[in-house]
Tab-separated table of C-alpha atoms and ligand atoms in Angstrom:
chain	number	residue	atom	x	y	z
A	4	UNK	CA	113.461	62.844	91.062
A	5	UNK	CA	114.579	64.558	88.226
A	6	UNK	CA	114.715	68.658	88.514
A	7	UNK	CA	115.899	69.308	84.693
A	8	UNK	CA	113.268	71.183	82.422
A	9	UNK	CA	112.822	69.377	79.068
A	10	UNK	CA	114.373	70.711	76.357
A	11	UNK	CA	110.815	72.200	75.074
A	12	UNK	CA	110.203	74.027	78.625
A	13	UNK	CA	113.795	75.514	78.192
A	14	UNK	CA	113.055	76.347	74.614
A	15	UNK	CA	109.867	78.001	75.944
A	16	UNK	CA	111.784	80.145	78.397
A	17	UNK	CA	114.182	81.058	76.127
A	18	UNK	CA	111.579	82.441	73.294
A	19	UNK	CA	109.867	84.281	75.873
A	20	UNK	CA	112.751	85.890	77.987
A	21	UNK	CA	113.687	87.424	74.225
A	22	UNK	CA	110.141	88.597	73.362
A	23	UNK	CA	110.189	90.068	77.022
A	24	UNK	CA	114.061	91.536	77.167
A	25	UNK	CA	113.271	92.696	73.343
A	26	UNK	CA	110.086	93.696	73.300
A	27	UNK	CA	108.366	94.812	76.890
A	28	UNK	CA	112.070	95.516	79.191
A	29	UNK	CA	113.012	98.884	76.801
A	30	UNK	CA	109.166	100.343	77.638
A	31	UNK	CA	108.615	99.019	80.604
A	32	UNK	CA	109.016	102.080	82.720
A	33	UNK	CA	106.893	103.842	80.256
A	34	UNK	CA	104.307	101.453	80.766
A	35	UNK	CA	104.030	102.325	83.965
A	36	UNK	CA	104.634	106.051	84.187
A	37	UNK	CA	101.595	106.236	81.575
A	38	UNK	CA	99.816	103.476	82.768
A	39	UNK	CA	99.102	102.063	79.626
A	40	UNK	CA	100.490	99.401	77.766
A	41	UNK	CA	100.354	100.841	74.461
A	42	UNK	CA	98.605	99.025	71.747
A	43	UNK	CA	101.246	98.082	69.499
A	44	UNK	CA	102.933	95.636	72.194
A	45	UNK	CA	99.331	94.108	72.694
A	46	UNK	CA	99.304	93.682	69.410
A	47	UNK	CA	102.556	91.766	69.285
A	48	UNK	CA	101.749	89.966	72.699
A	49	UNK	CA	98.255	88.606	70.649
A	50	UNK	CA	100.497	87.871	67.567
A	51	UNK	CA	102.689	85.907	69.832
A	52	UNK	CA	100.028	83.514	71.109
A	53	UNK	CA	100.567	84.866	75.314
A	54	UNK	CA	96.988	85.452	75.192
A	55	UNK	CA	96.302	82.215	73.937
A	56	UNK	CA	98.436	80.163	76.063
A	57	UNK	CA	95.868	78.576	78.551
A	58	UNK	CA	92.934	78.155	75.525
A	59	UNK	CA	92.980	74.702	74.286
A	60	UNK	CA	95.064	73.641	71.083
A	61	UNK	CA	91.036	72.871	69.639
A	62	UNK	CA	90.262	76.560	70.123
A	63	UNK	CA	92.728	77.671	68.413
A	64	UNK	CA	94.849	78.487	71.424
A	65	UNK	CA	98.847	77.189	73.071
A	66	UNK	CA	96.783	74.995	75.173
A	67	UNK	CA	100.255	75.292	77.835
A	68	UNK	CA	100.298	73.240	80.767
A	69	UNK	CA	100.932	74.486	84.100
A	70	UNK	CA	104.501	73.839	84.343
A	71	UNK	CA	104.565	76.157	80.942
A	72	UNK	CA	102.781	78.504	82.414
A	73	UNK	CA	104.876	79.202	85.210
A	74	UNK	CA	107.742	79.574	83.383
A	75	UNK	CA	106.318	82.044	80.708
A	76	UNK	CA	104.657	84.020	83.861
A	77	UNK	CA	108.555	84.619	85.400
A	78	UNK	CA	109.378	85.744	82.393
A	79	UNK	CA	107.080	88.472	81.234
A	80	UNK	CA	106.846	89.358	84.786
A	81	UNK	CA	110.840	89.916	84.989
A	82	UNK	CA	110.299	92.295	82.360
A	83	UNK	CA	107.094	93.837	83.615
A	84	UNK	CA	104.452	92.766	86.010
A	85	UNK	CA	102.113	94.958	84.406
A	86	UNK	CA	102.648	93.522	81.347
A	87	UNK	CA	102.263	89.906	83.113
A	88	UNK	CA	99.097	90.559	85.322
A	89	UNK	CA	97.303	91.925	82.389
A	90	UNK	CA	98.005	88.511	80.425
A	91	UNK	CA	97.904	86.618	83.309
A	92	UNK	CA	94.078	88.080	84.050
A	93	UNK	CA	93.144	87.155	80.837
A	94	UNK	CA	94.408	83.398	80.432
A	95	UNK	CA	94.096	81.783	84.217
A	96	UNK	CA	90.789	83.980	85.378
A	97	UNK	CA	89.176	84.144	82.103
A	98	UNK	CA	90.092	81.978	79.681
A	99	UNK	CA	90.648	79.274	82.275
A	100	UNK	CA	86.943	79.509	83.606
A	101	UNK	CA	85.594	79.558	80.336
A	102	UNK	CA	87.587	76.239	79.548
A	103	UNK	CA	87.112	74.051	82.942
A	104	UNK	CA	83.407	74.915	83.330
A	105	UNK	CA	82.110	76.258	79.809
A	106	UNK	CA	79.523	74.867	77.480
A	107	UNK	CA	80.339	73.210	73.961
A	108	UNK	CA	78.656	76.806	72.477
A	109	UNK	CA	80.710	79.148	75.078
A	110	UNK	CA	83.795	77.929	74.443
A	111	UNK	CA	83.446	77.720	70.796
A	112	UNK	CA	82.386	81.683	70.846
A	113	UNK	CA	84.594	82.529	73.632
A	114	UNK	CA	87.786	80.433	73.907
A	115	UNK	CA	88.523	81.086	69.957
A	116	UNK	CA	88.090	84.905	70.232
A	117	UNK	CA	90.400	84.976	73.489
A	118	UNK	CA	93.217	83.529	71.876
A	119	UNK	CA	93.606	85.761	69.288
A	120	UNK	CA	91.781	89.316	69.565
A	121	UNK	CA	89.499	88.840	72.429
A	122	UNK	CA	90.362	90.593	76.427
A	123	UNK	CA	88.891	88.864	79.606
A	124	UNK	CA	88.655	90.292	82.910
A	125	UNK	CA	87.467	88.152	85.857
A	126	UNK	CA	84.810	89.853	88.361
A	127	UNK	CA	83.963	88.508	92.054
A	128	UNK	CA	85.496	91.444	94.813
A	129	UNK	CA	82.987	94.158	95.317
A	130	UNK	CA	83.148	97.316	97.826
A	131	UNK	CA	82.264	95.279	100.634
A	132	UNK	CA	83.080	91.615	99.889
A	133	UNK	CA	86.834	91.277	99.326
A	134	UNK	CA	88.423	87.986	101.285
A	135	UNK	CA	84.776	87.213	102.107
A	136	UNK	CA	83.670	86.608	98.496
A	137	UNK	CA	80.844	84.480	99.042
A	138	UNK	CA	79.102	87.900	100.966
A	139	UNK	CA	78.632	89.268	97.483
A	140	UNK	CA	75.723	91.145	97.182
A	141	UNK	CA	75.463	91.570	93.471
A	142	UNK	CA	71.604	90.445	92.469
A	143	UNK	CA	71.213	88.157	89.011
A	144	UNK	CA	67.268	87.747	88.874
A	145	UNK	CA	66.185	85.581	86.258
A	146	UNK	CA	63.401	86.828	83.971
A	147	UNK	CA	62.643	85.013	80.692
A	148	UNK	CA	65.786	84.180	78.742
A	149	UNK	CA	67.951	87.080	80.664
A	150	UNK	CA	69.165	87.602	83.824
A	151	UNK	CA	69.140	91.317	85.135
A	152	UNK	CA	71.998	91.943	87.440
A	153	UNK	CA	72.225	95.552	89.449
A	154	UNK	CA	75.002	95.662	92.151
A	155	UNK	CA	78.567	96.753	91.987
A	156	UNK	CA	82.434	95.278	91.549
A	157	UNK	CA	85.616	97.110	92.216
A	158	UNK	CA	89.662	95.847	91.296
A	159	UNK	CA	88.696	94.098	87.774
A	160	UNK	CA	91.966	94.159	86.496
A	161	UNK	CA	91.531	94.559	82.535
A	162	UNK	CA	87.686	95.965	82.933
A	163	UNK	CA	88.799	99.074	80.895
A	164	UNK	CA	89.763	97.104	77.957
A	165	UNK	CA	88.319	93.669	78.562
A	166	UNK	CA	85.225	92.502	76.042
A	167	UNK	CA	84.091	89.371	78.414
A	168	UNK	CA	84.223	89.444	82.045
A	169	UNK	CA	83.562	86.125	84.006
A	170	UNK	CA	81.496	88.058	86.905
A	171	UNK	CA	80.289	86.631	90.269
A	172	UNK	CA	76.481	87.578	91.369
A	173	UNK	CA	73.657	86.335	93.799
A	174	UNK	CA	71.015	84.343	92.199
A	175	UNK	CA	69.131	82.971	95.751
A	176	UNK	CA	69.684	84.534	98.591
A	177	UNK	CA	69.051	81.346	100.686
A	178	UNK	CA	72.197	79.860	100.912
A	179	UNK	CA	75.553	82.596	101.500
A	180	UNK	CA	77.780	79.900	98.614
A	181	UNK	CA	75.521	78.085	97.086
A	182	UNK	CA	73.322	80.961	95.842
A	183	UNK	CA	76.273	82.148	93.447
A	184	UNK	CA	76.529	81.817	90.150
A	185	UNK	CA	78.831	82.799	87.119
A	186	UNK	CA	78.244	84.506	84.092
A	187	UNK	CA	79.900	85.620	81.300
A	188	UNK	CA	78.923	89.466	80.487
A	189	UNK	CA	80.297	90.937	77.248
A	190	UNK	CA	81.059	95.274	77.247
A	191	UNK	CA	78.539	96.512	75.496
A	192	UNK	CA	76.175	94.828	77.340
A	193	UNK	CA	73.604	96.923	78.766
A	194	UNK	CA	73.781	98.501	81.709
A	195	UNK	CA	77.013	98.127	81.937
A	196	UNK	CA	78.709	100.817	83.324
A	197	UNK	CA	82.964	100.695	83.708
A	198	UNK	CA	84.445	103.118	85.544
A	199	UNK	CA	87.846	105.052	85.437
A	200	UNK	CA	91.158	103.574	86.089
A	201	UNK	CA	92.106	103.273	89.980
A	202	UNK	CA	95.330	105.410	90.861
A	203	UNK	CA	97.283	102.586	91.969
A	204	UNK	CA	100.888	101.902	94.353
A	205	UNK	CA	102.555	99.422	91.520
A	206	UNK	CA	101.640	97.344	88.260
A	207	UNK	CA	100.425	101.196	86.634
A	208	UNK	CA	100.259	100.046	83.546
A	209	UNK	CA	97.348	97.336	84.199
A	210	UNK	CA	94.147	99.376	83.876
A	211	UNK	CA	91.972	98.000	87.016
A	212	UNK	CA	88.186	99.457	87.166
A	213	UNK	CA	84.745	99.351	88.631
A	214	UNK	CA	81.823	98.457	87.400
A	215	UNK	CA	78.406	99.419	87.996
A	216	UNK	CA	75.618	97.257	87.215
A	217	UNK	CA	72.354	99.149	86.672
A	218	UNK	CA	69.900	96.558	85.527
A	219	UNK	CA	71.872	94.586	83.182
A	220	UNK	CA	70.516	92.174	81.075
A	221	UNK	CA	72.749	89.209	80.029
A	222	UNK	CA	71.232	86.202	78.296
A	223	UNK	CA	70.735	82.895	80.068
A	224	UNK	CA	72.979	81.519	77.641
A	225	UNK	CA	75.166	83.306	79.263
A	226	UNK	CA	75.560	81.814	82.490
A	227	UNK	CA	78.426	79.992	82.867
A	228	UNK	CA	78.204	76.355	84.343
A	229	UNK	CA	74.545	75.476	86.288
A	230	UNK	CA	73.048	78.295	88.756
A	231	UNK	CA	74.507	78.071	92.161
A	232	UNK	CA	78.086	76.822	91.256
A	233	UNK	CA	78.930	80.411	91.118
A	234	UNK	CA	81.495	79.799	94.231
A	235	UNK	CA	83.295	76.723	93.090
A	236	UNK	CA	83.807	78.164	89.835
A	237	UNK	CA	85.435	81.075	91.485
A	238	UNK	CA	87.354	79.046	94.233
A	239	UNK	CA	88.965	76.654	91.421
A	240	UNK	CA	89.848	79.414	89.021
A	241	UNK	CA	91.552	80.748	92.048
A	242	UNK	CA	93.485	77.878	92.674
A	243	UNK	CA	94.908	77.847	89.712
A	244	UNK	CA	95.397	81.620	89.459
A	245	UNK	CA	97.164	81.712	92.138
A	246	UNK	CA	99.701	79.451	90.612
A	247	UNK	CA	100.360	82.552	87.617
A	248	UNK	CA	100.787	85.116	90.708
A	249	UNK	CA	103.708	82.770	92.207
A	250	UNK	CA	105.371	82.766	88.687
A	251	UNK	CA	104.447	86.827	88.667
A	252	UNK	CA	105.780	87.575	91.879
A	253	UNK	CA	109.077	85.142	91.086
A	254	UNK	CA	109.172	87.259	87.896
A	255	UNK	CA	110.007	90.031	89.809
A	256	UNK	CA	112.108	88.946	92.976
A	257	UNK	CA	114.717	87.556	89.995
A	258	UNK	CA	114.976	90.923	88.356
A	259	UNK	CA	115.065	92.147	91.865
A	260	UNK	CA	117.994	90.123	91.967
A	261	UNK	CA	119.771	90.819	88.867
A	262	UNK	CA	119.767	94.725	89.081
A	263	UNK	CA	120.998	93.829	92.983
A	264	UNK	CA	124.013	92.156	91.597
A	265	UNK	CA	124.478	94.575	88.715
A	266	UNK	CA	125.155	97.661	90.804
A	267	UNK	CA	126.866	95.933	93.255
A	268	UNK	CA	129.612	95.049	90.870
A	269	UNK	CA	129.385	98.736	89.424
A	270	UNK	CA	128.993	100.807	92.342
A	271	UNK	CA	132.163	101.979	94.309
A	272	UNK	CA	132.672	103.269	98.047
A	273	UNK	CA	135.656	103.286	99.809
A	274	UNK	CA	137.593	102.350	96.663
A	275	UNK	CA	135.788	98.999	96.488
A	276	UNK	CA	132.982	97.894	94.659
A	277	UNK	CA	130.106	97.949	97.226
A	278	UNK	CA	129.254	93.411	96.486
A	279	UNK	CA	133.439	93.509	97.964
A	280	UNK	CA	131.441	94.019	101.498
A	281	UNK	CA	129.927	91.242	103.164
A	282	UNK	CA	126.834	93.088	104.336
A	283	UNK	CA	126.147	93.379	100.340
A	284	UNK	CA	126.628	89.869	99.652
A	285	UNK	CA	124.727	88.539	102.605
A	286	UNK	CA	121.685	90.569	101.423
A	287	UNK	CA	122.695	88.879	97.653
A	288	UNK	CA	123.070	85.468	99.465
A	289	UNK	CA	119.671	85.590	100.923
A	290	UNK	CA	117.873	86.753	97.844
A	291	UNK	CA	119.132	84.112	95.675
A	292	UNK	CA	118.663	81.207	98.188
A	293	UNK	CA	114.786	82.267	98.487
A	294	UNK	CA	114.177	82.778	95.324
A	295	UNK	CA	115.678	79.032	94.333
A	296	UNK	CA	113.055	78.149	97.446
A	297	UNK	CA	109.917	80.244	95.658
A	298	UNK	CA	110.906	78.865	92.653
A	299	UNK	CA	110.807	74.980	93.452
A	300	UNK	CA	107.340	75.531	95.359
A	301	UNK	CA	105.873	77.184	92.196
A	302	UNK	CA	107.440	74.590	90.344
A	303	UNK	CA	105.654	71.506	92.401
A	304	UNK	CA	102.366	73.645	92.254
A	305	UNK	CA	102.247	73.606	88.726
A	306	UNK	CA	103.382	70.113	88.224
A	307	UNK	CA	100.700	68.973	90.812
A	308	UNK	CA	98.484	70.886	88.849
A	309	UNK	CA	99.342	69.065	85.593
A	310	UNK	CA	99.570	65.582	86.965
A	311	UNK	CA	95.730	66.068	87.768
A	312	UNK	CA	96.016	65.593	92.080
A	313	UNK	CA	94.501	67.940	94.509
A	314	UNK	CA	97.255	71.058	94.510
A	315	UNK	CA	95.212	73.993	96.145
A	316	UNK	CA	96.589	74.361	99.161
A	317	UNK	CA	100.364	73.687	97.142
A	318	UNK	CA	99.276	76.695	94.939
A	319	UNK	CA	98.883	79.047	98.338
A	320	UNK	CA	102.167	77.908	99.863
A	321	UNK	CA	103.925	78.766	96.412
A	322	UNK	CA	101.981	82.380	96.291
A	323	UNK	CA	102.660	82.912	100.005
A	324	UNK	CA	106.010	82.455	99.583
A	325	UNK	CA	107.032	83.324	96.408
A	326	UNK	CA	105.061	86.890	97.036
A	327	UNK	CA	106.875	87.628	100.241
A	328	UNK	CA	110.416	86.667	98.641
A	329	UNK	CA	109.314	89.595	96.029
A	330	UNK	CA	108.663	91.826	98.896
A	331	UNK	CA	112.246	91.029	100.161
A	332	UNK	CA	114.198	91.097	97.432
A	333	UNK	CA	112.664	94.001	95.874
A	334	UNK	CA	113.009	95.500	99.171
A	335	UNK	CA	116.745	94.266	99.570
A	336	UNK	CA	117.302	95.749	95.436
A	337	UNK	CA	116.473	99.452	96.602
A	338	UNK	CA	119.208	98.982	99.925
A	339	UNK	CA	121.724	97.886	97.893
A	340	UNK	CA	120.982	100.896	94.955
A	341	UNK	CA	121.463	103.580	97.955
A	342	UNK	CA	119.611	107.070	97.354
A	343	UNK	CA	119.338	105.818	93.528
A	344	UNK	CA	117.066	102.804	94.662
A	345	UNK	CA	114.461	105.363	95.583
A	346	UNK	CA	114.771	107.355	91.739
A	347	UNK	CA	112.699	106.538	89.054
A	348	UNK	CA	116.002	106.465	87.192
A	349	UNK	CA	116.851	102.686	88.275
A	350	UNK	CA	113.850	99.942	87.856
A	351	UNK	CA	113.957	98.731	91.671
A	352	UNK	CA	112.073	101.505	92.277
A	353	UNK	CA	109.409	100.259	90.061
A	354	UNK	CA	109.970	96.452	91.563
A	355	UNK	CA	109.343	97.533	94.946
A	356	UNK	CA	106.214	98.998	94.207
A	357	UNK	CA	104.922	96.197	91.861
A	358	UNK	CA	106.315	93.306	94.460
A	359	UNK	CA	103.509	94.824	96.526
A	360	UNK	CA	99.837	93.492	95.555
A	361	UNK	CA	101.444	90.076	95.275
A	362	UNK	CA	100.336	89.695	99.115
A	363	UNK	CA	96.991	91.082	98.333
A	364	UNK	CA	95.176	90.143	95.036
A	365	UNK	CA	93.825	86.389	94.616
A	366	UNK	CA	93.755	85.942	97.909
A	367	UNK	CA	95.395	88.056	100.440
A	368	UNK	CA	98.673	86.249	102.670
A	369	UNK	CA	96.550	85.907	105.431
A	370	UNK	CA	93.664	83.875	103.210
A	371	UNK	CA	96.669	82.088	101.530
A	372	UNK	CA	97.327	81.142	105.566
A	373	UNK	CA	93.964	79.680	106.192
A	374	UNK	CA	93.483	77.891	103.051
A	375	UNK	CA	96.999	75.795	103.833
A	376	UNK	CA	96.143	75.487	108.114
A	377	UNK	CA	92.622	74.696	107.108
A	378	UNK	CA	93.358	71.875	104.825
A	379	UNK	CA	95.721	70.610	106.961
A	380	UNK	CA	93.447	70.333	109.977
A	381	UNK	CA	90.722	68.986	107.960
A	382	UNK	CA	93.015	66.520	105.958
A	383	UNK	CA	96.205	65.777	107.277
A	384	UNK	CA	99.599	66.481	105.965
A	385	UNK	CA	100.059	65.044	102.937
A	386	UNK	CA	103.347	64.293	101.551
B	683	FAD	C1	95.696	95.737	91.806
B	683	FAD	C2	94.570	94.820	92.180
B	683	FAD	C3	93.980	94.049	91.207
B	683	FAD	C4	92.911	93.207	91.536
B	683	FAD	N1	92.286	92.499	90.540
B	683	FAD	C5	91.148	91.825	90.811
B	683	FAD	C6	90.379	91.227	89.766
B	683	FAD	O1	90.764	91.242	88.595
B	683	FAD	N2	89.193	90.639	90.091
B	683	FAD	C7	88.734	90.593	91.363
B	683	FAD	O2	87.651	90.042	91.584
B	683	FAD	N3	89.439	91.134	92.388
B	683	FAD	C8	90.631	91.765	92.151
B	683	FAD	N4	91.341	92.355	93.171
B	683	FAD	C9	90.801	92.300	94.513
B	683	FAD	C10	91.638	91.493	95.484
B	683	FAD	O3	91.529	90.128	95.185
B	683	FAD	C11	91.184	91.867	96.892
B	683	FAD	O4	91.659	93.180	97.140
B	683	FAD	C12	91.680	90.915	97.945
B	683	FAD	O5	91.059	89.660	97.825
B	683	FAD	C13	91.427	91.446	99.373
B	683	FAD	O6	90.134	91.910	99.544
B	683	FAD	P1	89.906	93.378	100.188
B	683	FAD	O7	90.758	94.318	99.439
B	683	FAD	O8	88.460	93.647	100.239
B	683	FAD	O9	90.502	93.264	101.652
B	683	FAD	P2	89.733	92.709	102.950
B	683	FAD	O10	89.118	91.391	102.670
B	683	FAD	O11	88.864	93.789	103.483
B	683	FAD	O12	90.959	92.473	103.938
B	683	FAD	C14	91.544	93.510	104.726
B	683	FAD	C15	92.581	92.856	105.632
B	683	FAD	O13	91.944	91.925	106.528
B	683	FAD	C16	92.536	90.650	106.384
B	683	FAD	N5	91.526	89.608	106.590
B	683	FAD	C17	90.303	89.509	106.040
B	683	FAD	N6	89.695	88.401	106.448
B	683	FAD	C18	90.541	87.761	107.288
B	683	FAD	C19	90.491	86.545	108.019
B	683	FAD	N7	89.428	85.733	107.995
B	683	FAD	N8	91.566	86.199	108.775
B	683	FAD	C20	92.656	87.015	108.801
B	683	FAD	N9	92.769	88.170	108.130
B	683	FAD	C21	91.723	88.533	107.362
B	683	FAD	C22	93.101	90.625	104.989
B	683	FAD	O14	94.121	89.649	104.831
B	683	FAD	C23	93.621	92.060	104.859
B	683	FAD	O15	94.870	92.146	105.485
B	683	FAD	C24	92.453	93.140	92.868
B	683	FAD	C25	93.077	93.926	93.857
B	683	FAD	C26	94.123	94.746	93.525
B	683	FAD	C27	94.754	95.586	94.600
């Protein structure tokens, strides 16, 4: 078993933790105090090739594996989960769709455009089908060479800015998942209507909207994969989403870490630096050691993912895990910064309100629970 990155993945992480300490860390708080990431740093993010990393080298994209992924993910996310949801969004639930299940014409229109000028946004919760997706209500009725969709979705994360969204709706209502299907509607589309930013607990800076869809018409041609695959499309870009939310949530719980250990060599009370106590360094202890834990579980995810063996339930246990070790150690990061954690003036503040939606978005904890008992029951353990 060998644990060593190669020397390209370490080259990898090294270019990106100096875009991301250089180019995202010195605005990151103004990202999310104007919730907006302001075009000149998605300029240089396109210019860098993050939002082509999951589009295939023939499209024009990084074509990164998993393992790659992961890494980058930590990264941008250690700098600003904001920044990394919003390029996350775009590679693993659009991109990554339009790749696995796209036509020979979709992917030569889409994936080219997505890595280099392009947004994607990914579409399935609605008001009232969240960890229930396959309740969508969302009507696609065919008629000629269009479909005309009218329904609703809520929590697209990029909608504001996004110019393809891979969106879920009903084509047959006879069967709850097999009358789903995918399709691939562009902004100005019409009857497409997106809706204002929602006021949001953590990652500000990634617009998230609603859409209403008032008899829109999207071409046939447009439909992405056959009618009635809809689910599976969804359920595998999942998988492998959930993979990038490990490698978010990882992101922060290290810079959780680092600002921990920071002020706890810098901050004095009773003549002693406060990491001289061993209530301080317990807390530090902990952090580290489940982190290291997170981080090998996203590790094996991705690599499970790359070697090309069944790795969805692998993918929950590394988001389960790796989003409740952000939840701790951002949690831990405030304790140790005293009053100060709770400012705006110290960035824990900011990682314990990000850390947050880790246990909620791709799949809540409790989903990410089911998906791992139910495979088990139905499959074994597998080793
Ligand atoms: C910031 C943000 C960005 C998002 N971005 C996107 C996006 O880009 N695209 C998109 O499609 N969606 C997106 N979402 C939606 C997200 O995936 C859903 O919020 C999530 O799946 C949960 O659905 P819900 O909010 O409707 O909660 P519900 O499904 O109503 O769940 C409420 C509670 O009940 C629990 N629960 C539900 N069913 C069960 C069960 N069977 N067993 C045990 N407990 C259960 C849940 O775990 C949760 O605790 C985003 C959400 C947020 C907050």
């Amino acid at each position: 078993m060998n644990f060593q990155l190669t020397e390209q993945q370490e080259m990898l992480r090294a270019v990106t933790r100096s875009f991301a300490e250089g180019e995202i860390a010195p605005i990151a708080h103004q990202i999310d105090a104007t919730e907006e990431i302001p075009e000149s740093l998605r300029k240089k993010l396109r210019d860098n090739n993050y939002f082509g990393l999951s589009v295939p080298e023939e499209y024009g994209g990084v074509g990164i594996d998993a393992v790659g992924y992961v890494l980058v993910m930590e990264e941008l996310s250690r700098a600003s989960a904001a920044v990394a949801i919003t390029v996350s969004v775009h590679n693993s639930v659009a991109a990554g769709p339009i790749s696995k299940f796209g036509s020979p014409e979709q992917k030569e229109r889409w994936l080219r455009a997505l890595a280099k000028e392009k947004l994607g946004a990914f579409a399935l919760t609605e008001p009232g089908s969240g960890s229930d997706s396959a309740a969508l209500v969302t009507r696609a009725e065919r008629r000629g060479d269009e479909y005309v969709l009218n329904g609703a979705k809520t929590f697209v994360t990029n909608g504001k800015y996004a110019d393809v969204i891979v969106l879920l709706a009903r084509t047959s209502q006879e069967s709850k998942h097999r009358g789903i299907s995918a399709f691939l509607v562009e902004k100005d589309s019409p009857g497409l209507n997106i809706g204002k930013n929602i006021d949001k607990m953590g990652i500000r800076g990634s617009d998230t909207v609603e859409l209403a869809l008032v008899d829109c018409r999207v071409p046939v041609a447009n439909r992405l994969h056959d009618e009635g695959r809809g689910f599976r499309v969804a359920m595998q870009t999942l998988d492998a989403g959930r993979i990038g939310v490990a490698a978010q949530a990882l992101g922060i719980a290290q810079a959780s870490l680092e600002a921990a250990s920071r002020y706890a060599r810098e901050r004095y009370q009773f003549g002693h630096p406060i990491g001289d106590f061993q209530a301080i360094q317990w807390m530090i202890a902990e952090m580290r050691m489940e982190i290291e834990a997170a981080r090998l579980l996203t590790l094996q995810a991705a690599w499970m993912k790359d070697q090309d063996v069944p790795y969805g339930p692998f993918a929950s246990m590394a988001k389960l895990k790796a989003s409740a070790v952000a939840r701790m150690a951002a949690d831990r990061a405030v304790q140790i910064h005293g009053g100060y954690g709770y400012t705006k003036e110290y960035a824990v503040e900011r990682y314990y309100r990000d850390a947050r939606v880790m246990e909620i978005y791709e799949g809540t904890s409790e989903i990410q629970r089911l998906v791992i008992a139910r495979s088990l029951l139905k499959e074994g353990v597998q080793v």
